[in-house]
Short mmCIF file of C-alpha atoms in Angstrom, two decimals:
data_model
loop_
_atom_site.label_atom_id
_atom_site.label_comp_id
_atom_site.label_asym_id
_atom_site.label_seq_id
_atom_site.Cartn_x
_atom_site.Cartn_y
_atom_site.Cartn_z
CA UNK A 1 -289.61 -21.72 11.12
CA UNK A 2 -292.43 -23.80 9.38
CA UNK A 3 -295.53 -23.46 7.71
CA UNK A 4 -297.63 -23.18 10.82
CA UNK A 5 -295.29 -20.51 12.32
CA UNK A 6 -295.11 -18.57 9.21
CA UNK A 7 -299.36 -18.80 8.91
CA UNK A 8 -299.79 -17.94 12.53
CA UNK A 9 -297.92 -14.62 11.07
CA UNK A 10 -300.37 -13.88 8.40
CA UNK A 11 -299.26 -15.76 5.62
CA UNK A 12 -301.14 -18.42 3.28
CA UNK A 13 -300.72 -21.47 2.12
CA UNK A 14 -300.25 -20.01 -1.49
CA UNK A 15 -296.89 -17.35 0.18
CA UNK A 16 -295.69 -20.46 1.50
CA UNK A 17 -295.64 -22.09 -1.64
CA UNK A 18 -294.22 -19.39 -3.40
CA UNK A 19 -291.33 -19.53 -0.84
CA UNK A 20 -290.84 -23.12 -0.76
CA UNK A 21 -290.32 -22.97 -4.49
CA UNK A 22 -288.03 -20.32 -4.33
CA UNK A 23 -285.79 -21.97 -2.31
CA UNK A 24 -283.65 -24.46 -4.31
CA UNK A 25 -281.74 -21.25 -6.07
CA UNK A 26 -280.66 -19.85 -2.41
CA UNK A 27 -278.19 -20.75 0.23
CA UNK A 28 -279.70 -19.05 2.96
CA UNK A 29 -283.60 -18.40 3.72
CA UNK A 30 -283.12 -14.67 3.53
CA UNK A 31 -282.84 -14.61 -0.12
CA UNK A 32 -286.75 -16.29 -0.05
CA UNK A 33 -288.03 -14.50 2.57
CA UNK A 34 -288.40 -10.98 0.36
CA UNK A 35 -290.57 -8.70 -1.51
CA UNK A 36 -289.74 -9.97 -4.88
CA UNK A 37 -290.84 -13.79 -4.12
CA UNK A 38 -293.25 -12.68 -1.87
CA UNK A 39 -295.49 -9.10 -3.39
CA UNK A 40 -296.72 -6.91 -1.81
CA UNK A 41 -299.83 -8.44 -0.69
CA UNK A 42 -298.22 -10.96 1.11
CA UNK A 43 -296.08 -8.89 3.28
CA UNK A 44 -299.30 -6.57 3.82
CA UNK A 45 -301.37 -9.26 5.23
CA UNK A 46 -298.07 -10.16 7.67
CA UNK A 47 -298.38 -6.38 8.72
CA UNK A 48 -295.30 -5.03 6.72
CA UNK A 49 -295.03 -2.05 4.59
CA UNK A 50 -293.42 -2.31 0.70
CA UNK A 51 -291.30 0.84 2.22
CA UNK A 52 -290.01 -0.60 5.18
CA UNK A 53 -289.40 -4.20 3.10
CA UNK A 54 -287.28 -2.27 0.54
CA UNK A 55 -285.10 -0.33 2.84
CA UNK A 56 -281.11 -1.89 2.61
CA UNK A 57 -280.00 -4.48 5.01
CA UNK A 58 -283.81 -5.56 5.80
CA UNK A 59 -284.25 -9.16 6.86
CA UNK A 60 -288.29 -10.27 6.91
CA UNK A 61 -287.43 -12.97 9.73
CA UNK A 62 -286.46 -10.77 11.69
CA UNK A 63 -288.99 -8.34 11.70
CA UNK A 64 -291.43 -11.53 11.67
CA UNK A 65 -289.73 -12.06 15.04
CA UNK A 66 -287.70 -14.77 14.97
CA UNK A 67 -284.70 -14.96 16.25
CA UNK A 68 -280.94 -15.02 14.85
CA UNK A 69 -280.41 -18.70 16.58
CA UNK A 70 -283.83 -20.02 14.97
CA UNK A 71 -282.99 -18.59 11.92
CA UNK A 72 -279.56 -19.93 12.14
CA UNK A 73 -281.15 -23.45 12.89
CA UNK A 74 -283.64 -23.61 9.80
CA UNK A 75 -280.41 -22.24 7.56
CA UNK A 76 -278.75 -25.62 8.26
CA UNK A 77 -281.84 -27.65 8.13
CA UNK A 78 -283.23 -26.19 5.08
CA UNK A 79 -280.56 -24.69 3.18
CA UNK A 80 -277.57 -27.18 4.36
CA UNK A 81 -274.52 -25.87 6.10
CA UNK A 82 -272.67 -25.75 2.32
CA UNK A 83 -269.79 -27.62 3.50
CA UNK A 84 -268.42 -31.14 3.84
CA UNK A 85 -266.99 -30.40 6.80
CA UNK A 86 -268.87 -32.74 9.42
CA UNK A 87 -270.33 -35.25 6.77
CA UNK A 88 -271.22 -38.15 8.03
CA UNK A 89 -269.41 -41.62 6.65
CA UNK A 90 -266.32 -39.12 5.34
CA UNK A 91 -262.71 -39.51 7.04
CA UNK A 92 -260.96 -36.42 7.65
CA UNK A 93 -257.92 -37.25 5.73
CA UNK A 94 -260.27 -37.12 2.38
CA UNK A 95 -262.14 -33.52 3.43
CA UNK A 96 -258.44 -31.84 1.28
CA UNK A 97 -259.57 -32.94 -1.67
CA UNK A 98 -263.32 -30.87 -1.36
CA UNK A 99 -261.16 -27.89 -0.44
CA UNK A 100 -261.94 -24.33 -2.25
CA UNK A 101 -260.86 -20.95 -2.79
CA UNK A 102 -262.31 -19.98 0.57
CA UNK A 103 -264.16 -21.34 3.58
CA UNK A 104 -267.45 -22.84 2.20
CA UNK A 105 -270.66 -21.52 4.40
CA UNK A 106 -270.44 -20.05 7.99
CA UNK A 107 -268.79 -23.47 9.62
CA UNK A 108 -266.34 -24.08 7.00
CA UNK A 109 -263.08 -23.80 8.19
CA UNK A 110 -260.48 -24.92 5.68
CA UNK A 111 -259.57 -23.74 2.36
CA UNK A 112 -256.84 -23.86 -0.16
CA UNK A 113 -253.83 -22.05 1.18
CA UNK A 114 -252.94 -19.21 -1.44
CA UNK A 115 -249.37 -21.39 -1.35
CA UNK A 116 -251.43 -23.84 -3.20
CA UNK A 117 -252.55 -21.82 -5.72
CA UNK A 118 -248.34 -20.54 -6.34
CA UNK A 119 -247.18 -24.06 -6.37
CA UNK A 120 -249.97 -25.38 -8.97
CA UNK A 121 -249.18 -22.15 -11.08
CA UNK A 122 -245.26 -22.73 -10.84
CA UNK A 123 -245.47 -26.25 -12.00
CA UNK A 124 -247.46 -24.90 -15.58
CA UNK A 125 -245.42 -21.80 -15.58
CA UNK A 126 -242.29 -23.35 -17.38
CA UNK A 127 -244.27 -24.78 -19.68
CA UNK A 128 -245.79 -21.29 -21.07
CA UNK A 129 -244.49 -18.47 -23.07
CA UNK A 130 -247.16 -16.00 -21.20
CA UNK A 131 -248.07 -15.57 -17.70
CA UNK A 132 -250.95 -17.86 -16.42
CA UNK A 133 -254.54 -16.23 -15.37
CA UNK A 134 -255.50 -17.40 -12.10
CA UNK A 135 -255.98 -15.72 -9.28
CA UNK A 136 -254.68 -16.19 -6.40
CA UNK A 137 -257.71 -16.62 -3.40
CA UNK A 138 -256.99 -15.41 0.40
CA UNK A 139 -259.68 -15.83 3.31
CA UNK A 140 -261.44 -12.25 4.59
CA UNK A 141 -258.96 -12.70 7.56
CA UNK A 142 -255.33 -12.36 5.84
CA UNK A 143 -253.23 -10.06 6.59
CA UNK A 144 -250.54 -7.82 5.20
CA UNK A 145 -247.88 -10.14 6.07
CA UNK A 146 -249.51 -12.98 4.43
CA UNK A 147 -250.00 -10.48 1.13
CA UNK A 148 -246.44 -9.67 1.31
CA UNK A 149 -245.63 -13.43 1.51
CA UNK A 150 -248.03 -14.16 -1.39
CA UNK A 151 -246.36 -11.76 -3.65
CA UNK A 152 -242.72 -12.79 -2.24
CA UNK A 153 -243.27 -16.58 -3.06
CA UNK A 154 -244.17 -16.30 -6.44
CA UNK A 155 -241.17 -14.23 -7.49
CA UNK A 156 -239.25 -16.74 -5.80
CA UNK A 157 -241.31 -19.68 -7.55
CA UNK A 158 -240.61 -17.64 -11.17
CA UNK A 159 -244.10 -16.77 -11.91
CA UNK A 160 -244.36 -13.99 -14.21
CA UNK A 161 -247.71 -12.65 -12.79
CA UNK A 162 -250.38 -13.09 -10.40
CA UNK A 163 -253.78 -11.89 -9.31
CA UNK A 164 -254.64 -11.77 -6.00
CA UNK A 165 -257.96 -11.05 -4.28
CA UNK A 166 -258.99 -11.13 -0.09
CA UNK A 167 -263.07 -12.36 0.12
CA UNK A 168 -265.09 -9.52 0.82
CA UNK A 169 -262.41 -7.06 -0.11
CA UNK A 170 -264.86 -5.79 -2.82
CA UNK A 171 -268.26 -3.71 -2.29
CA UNK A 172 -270.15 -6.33 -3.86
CA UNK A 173 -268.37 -9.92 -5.80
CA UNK A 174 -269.90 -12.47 -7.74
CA UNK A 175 -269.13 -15.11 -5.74
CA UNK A 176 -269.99 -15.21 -1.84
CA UNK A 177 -269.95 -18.13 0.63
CA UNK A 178 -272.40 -16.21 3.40
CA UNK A 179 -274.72 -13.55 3.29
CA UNK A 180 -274.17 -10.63 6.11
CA UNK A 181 -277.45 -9.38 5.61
CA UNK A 182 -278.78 -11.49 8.91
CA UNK A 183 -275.41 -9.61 10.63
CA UNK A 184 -277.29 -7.49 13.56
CA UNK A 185 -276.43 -3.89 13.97
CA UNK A 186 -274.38 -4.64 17.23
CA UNK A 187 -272.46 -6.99 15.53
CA UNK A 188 -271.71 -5.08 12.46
CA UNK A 189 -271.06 -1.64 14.25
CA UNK A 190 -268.48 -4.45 15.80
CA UNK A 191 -266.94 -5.43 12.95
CA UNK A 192 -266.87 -1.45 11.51
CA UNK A 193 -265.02 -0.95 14.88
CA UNK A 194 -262.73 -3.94 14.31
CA UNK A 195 -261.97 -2.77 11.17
CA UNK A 196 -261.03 1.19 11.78
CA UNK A 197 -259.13 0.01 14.86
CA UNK A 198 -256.94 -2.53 12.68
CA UNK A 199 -256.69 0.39 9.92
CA UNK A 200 -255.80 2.80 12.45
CA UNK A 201 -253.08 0.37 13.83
CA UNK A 202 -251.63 0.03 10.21
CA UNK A 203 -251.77 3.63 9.54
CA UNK A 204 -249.94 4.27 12.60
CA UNK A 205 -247.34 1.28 11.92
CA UNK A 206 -246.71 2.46 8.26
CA UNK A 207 -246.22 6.38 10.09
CA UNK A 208 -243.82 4.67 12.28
CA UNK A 209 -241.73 2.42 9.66
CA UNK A 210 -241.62 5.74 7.42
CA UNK A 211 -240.34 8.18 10.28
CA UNK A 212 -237.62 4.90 11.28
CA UNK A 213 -236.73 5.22 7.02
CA UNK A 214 -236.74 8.47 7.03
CA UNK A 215 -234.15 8.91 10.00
CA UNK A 216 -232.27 5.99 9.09
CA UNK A 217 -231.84 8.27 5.35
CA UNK A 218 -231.18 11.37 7.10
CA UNK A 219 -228.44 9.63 9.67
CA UNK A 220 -227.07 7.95 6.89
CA UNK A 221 -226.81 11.32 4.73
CA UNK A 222 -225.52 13.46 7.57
CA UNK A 223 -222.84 10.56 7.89
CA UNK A 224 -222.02 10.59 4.38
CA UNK A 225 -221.61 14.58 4.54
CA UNK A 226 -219.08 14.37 7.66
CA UNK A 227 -217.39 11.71 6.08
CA UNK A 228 -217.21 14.06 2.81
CA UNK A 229 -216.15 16.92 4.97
CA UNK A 230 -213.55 14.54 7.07
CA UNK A 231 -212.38 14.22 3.27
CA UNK A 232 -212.31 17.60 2.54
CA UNK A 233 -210.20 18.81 5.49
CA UNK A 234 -207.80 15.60 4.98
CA UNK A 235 -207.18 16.80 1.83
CA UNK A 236 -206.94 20.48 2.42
CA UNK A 237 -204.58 19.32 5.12
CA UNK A 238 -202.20 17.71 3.24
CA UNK A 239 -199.77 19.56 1.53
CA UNK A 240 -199.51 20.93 -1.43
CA UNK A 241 -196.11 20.93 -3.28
CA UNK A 242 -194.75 24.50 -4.57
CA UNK A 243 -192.73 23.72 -7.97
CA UNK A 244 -189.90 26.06 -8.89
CA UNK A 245 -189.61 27.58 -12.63
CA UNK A 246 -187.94 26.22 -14.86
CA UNK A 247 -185.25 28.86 -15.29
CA UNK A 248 -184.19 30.03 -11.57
CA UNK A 249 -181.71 31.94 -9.82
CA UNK A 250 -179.49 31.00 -7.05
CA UNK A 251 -175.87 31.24 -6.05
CA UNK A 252 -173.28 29.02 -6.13
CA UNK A 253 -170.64 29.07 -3.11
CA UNK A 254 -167.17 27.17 -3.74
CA UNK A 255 -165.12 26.10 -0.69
CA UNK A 256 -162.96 23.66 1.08
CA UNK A 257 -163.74 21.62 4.16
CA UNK A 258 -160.68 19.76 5.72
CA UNK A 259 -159.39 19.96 2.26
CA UNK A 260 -162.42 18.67 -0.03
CA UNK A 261 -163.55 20.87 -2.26
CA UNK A 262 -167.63 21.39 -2.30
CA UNK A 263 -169.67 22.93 -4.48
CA UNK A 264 -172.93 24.35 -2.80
CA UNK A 265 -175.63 25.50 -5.48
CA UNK A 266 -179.16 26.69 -4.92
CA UNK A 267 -182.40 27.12 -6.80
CA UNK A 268 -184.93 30.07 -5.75
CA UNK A 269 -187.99 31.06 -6.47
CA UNK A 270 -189.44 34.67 -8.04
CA UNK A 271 -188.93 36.02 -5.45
CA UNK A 272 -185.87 34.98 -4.22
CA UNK A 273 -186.49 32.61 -1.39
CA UNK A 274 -185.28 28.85 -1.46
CA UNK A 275 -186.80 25.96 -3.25
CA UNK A 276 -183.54 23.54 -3.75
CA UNK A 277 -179.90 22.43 -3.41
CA UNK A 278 -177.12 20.44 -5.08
CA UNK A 279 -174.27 19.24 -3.43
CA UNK A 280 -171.10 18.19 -5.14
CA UNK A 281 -167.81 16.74 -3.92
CA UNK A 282 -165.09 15.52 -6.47
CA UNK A 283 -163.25 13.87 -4.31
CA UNK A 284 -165.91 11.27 -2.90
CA UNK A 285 -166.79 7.83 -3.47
CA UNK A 286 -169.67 6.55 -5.16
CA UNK A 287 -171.72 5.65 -2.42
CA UNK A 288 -171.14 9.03 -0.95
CA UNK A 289 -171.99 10.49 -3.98
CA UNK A 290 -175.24 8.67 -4.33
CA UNK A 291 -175.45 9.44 -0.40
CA UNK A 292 -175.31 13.30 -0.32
CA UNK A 293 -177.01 13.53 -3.84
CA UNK A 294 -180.02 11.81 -2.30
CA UNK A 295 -180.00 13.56 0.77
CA UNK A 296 -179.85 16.98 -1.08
CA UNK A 297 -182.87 15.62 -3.21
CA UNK A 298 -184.80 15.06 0.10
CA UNK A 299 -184.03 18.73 1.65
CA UNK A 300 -185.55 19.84 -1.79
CA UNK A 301 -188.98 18.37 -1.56
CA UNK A 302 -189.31 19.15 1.78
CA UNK A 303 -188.65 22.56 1.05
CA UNK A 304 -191.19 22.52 -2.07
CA UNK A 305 -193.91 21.05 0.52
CA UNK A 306 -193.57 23.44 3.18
CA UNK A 307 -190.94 22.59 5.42
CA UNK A 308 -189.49 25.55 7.05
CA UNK A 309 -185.57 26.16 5.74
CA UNK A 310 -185.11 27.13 10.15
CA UNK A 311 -185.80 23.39 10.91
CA UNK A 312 -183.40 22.06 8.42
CA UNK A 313 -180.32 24.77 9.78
CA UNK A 314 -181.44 23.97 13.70
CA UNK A 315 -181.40 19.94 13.00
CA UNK A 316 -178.26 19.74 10.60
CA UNK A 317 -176.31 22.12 12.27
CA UNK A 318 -173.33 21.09 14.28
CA UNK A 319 -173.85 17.32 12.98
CA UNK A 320 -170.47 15.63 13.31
CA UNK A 321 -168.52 12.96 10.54
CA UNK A 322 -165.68 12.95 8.61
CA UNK A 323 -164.66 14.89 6.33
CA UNK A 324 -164.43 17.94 9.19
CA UNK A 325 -162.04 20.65 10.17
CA UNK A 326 -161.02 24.26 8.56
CA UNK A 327 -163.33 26.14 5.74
CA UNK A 328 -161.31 28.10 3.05
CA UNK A 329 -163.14 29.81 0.54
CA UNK A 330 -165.80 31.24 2.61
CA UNK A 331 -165.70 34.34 3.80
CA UNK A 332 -167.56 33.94 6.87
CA UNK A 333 -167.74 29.99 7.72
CA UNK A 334 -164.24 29.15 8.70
CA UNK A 335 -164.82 25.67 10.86
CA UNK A 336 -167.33 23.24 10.04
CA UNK A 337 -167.54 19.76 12.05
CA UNK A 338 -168.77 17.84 8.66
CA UNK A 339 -170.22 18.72 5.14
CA UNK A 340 -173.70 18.64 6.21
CA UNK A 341 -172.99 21.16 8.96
CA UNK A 342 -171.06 23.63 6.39
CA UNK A 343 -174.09 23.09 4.19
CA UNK A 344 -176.70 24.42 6.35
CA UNK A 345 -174.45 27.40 7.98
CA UNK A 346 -174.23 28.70 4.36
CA UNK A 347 -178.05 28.42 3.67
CA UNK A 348 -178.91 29.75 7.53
CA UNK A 349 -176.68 32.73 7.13
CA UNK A 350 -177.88 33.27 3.37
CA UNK A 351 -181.35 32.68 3.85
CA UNK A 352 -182.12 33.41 7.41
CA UNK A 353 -179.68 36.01 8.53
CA UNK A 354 -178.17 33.76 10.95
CA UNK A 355 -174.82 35.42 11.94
CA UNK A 356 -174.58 33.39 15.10
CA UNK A 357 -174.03 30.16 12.90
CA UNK A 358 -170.45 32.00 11.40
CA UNK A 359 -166.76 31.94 13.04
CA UNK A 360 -166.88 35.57 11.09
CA UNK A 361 -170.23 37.73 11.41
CA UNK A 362 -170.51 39.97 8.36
CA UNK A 363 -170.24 43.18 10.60
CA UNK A 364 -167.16 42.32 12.69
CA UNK A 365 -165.69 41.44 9.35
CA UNK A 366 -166.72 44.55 8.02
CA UNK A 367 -165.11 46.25 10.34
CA UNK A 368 -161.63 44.56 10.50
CA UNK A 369 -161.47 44.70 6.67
CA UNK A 370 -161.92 49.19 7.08
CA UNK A 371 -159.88 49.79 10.02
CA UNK A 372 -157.22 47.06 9.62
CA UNK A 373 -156.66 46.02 6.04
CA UNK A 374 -155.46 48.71 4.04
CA UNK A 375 -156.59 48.26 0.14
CA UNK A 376 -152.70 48.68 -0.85
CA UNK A 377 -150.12 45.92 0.06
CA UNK A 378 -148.45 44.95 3.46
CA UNK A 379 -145.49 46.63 3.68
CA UNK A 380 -141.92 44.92 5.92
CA UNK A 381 -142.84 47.34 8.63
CA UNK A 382 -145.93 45.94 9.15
CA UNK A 383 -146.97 43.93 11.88
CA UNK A 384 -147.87 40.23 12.15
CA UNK A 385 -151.25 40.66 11.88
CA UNK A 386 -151.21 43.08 9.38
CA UNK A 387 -149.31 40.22 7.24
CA UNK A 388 -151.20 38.08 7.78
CA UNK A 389 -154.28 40.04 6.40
CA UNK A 390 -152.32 41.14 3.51
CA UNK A 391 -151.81 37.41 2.43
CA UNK A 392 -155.18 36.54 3.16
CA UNK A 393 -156.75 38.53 0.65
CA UNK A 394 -160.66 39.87 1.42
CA UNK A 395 -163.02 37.87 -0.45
CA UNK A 396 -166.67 39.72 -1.62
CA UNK A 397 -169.49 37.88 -1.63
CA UNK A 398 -171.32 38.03 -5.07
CA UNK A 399 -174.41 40.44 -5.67
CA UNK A 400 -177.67 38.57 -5.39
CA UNK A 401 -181.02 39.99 -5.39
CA UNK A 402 -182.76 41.34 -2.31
CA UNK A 403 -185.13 39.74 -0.32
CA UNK A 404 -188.14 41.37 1.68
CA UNK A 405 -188.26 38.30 4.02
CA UNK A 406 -186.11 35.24 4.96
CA UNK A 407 -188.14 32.21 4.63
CA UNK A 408 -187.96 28.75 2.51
CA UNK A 409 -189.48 28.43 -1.20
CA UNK A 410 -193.25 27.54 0.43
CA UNK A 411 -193.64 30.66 1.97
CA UNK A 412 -192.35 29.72 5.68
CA UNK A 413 -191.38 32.08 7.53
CA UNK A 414 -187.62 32.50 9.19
CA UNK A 415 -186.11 34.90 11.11
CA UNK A 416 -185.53 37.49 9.77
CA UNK A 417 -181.88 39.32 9.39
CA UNK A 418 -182.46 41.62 6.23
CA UNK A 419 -179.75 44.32 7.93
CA UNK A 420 -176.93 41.94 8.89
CA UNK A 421 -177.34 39.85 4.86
CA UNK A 422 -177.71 43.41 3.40
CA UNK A 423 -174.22 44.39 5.22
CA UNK A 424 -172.81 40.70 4.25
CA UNK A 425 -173.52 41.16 0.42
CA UNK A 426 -172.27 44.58 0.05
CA UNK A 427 -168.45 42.97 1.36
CA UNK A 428 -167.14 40.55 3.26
CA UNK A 429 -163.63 39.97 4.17
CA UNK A 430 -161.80 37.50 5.90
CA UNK A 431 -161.07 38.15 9.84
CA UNK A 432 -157.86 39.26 10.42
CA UNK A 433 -158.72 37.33 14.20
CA UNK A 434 -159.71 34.12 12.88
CA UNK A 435 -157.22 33.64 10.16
CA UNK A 436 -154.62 34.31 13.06
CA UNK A 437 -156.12 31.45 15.31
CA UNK A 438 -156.39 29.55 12.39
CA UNK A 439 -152.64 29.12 12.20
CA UNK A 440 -151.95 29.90 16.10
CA UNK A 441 -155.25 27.03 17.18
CA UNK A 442 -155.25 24.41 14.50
CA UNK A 443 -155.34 21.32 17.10
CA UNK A 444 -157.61 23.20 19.58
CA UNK A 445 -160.90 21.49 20.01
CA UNK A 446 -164.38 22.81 18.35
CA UNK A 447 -166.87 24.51 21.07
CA UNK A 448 -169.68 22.24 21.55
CA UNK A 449 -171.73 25.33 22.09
CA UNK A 450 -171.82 27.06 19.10
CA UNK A 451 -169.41 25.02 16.43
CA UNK A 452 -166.48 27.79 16.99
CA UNK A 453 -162.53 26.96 17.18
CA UNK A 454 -161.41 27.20 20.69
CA UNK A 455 -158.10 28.73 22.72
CA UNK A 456 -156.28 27.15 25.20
CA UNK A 457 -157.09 29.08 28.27
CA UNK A 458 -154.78 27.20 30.97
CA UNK A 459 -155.01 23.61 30.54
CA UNK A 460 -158.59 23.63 29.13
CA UNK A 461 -160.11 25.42 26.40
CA UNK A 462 -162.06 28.70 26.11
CA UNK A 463 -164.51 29.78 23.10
CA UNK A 464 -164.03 33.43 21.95
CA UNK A 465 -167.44 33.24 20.33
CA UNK A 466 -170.14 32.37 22.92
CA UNK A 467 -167.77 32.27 25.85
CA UNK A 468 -168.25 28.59 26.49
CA UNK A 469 -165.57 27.16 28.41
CA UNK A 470 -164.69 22.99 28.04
CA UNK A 471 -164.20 22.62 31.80
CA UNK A 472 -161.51 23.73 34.00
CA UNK A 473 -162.45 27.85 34.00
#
C-alpha cells in the first residue's frame, strides 16, 4: 500500500494527501481510509458508491483489493505495532514496567494481571476511610473462574469495593487496543460461533450445578424429615407415665408370714385397677426396710409406665428367702416361700383372678364354709374337723369396688377372673382342709410346682393341689 498503488486505483495526489495527514490521530489505516477523510468524490473516482462506503463494518482496502496480509503489513509499517514488545536495544526483564491494563495492539501479549491491580489497591486501602475507584482490568479472554478469583482476592485482601471490566465486554468502550473492523466475515461468524458454543457450555454447566444444588437440598430435606419422623416415632414409642390421683382407693391386707407381720397396701386408679404398693414389716432391719421399700417403689413406676401387673405375679411368684413358711391372716394364701412371693399372690388373686396362685380358691372355700361350718359354735360331739373349723373362725374379705376388667393402672390387660373375685369378695373362709394339714403337715416340703404344702405319700411327698409328686410315686 503506497501512493502509486493507491493512484493506479483512481486516486490523486491531493486524496493521498488528505490521507497521509490524517494519519497521525489513528492506530490502524482503516480509520484513514474512509468517507469522512476522503468525500465523496474521491471514492467516486476509485469506483465506490457513498452507499456502499457508509454501510457498517465496511473496510475501503478491502474493497480496493488488497489483501488482509498487505494490509496487516502497512499497519505495522505505518501505524507501528503499538507495543514494546520486540523493541529493539530493550531487555526483556525491563518490558514489566511498559505493562498496561490490557494487551497493547494485535502482538501484544502481556498485561497487568488483575492481581496487580488488588495488591496496589490493598496497599492504599488501609490508609482510606472510603473505598478506592479503580477498576480492576481483565484481557477479552478471562474467564469465569478468573472473575470469581478477582472478586475472591479482594475480600480476602480487605478491599471495600472494586470495579471490574473484561475488554470488549461492552458494545462500544472508549478505550480499544485493535480495531475488528478489518475482522473478515469467516472469521467473525467464527468468533460468533466461539462465543454461543462457550455460552451454551456455561448455560448448560450452571443447569447442571443447579439440578446437583437442588438434589443435594432435596436429599438433605427428605433426610432431615426421616430423621424428624425417626424422632417422632422414638418419642411416641417411649412411654408415657399414667399418674394416680391424689386421693385413691385401695385395700389394705394384714397377715403373717412365718410369724412377721406385713402390711400389704395398694393405690388404684378411677376405675379401680392398680397403680401402686407399700410394703411394711415391723419387725425388719433397716436395710431391709430400705430394701423392700425401694423395691415396692420400683413395682410402682413400672406399673404407672405400662408394665403389665401379669409379668410382675409370673416373675415374683414362687421366689424363695427367708422369712418363709405358714400365712395367717389371709383367707386364701396360707403358704408363701418368702414376702415377695406372698406379695404378688395377693395382688394376682386380687387383681387378676388368679385362683391357681392360692392354697384356698375362693369357691372351694365357699363351699366348705356352707356345708361344713355351721354359723353357731362347735359343739363336744363334734368331730375333729369340725373343731377345728370352729376355732378357726371364717374370715370375710372386705367389700371393694367392682372391676369390669383385671389389668394394671396403664390399662394392660390381665386375665381376666371377674366370676371367681366376685365369689371371693362376697366371703371367704378359711379351709377346713388346709387348716387341718396345717397342723397335721407343718415340716412337709413346699411343691415346687405350684407353691402348695405337700403330704407324705410313702416316703416321698405328694401335692394335693396340682398333683405334683417330689419323686418316688
Amino acid at each position: 500500500i503506497n501512493r502509486d498503488s493507491l493512484r493506479d486505483r483512481g486516486f490523486l495526489d491531493e486524496d493521498i494527501d488528505k490521507i497521509e495527514a490524517a494519519l497521525p490521530g489513528v492506530f490502524e489505516l482503516g480509520f484513514a481510509f474512509n468517507i469522512w477523510s476522503l468525500g465523496e468524490d474521491a471514492l467516486w473516482r476509485a469506483g465506490i458508491s457513498a452507499a456502499d462506503a457508509s454501510l457498517p463494518g465496511f473496510d475501503l482496502l478491502r474493497a480496493l483489493g488488497f489483501s488482509q496480509r498487505e494490509i496487516d503489513e502497512a499497519n505495522a509499517v505505518i501505524c507501528g505495532s503499538m507495543t514494546v514488545e520486540g523493541a529493539p536495544f530493550l531487555r526483556e526483564e525491563h518490558l514489566p514496567v511498559f505493562d498496561c491494563a490490557n494487551k497493547c495492539g494485535k502482538t501484544g501479549t502481556r498485561f497487568i494481571h488483575h492481581m496487580g491491580h488488588i495488591k496496589m489497591m490493598s496497599a492504599a486501602q488501609s490508609f482510606l476511610s472510603g473505598a478506592i475507584s479503580k477498576t480492576i482490568n481483565m484481557p477479552n479472554e478471562a474467564t469465569v473462574e478468573n472473575v470469581l478469583d478477582a472478586y475472591e482476592q479482594s475480600w480476602r485482601h480487605g478491599i471495600k469495593a472494586m470495579a471490574l471490566y473484561r475488554d470488549g465486554s461492552k458494545l462500544s468502550q472508549p478505550l480499544s487496543a485493535k480495531s475488528d473492523s478489518t475482522v473478515s466475515a469467516d472469521a467473525a461468524s467464527a468468533k460468533e460461533s466461539e462465543i454461543e458454543l462457550r455460552i451454551e457450555q456455561a448455560v448448560a454447566e450452571a443447569v447442571t450445578d443447579a439440578l446437583a444444588n437442588a438434589r443435594a437440598e432435596w436429599e438433605q430435606e427428605r433426610a432431615a424429615a426421616e430423621a424428624k419422623s425417626r424422632a417422632a416415632a422414638v418419642a411416641a414409642a417411649q412411654p408415657v407415665r399414667r399418674r394416680l390421683p391424689a386421693r385413691r382407693g385401695g385395700f389394705t391386707q394384714e397377715a403373717r408370714v412365718a410369724g412377721n407381720k406385713v402390711f400389704l397396701r395398694t393405690g388404684e386408679y378411677e376405675d379401680g385397677t392398680l397403680g401402686e404398693i407399700f410394703i411394711d414389716m415391723h419387725k425388719e432391719g433397716a436395710a431391709f426396710r430400705s430394701m423392700i421399700n425401694c423395691f415396692a417403689i420400683a413395682i410402682s413406676k413400672g406399673l404407672q409406665y405400662g408394665v403389665p401387673l401379669e409379668e410382675f405375679v409370673e416373675t415374683f411368684t414362687f421366689t424363695r428367702f427367708e422369712p418363709q413358711g405358714m400365712v395367717s391372716g389371709h383367707p386364701n394364701i396360707k403358704m408363701a416361700t418368702s414376702i415377695i412371693d406372698y406379695v404378688f399372690r395377693v395382688l394376682g388373686l386380687e387383681y387378676l383372678g388368679r385362683t391357681d396362685l392360692t392354697q384356698v380358691p375362693p369357691e372351694l372355700d365357699e363351699v366348705v364354709a356352707d356345708d361344713h361350718v355351721p354359723s353357731g359354735a362347735a359343739t363336744a360331739d363334734s368331730g375333729p374337723v369340725t373343731a377345728i373349723a370352729a376355732e378357726t373362725k371364717p374370715a370375710t374379705a372386705m367389700p371393694r369396688p367392682a372391676r369390669d376388667h383385671a389389668q394394671n393402672g396403664n390399662g394392660s390387660n390381665g386375665r381376666a377372673a371377674d366370676a371367681a373375685v366376685d365369689v371371693f369378695e362376697a366371703t371367704a373362709a378359711v379351709s377346713v382342709i388346709s387348716a387341718h394339714l396345717s397342723e397335721m403337715m407343718g415340716d412337709a416340703p413346699f411343691c415346687d410346682v405350684c407353691g402348695h404344702i405337700t403330704v407324705r405319700n410313702g416316703a416321698c411327698y405328694k401335692c394335693l393341689n396340682c398333683g405334683n409328686s417330689l419323686g418316688c410315686s
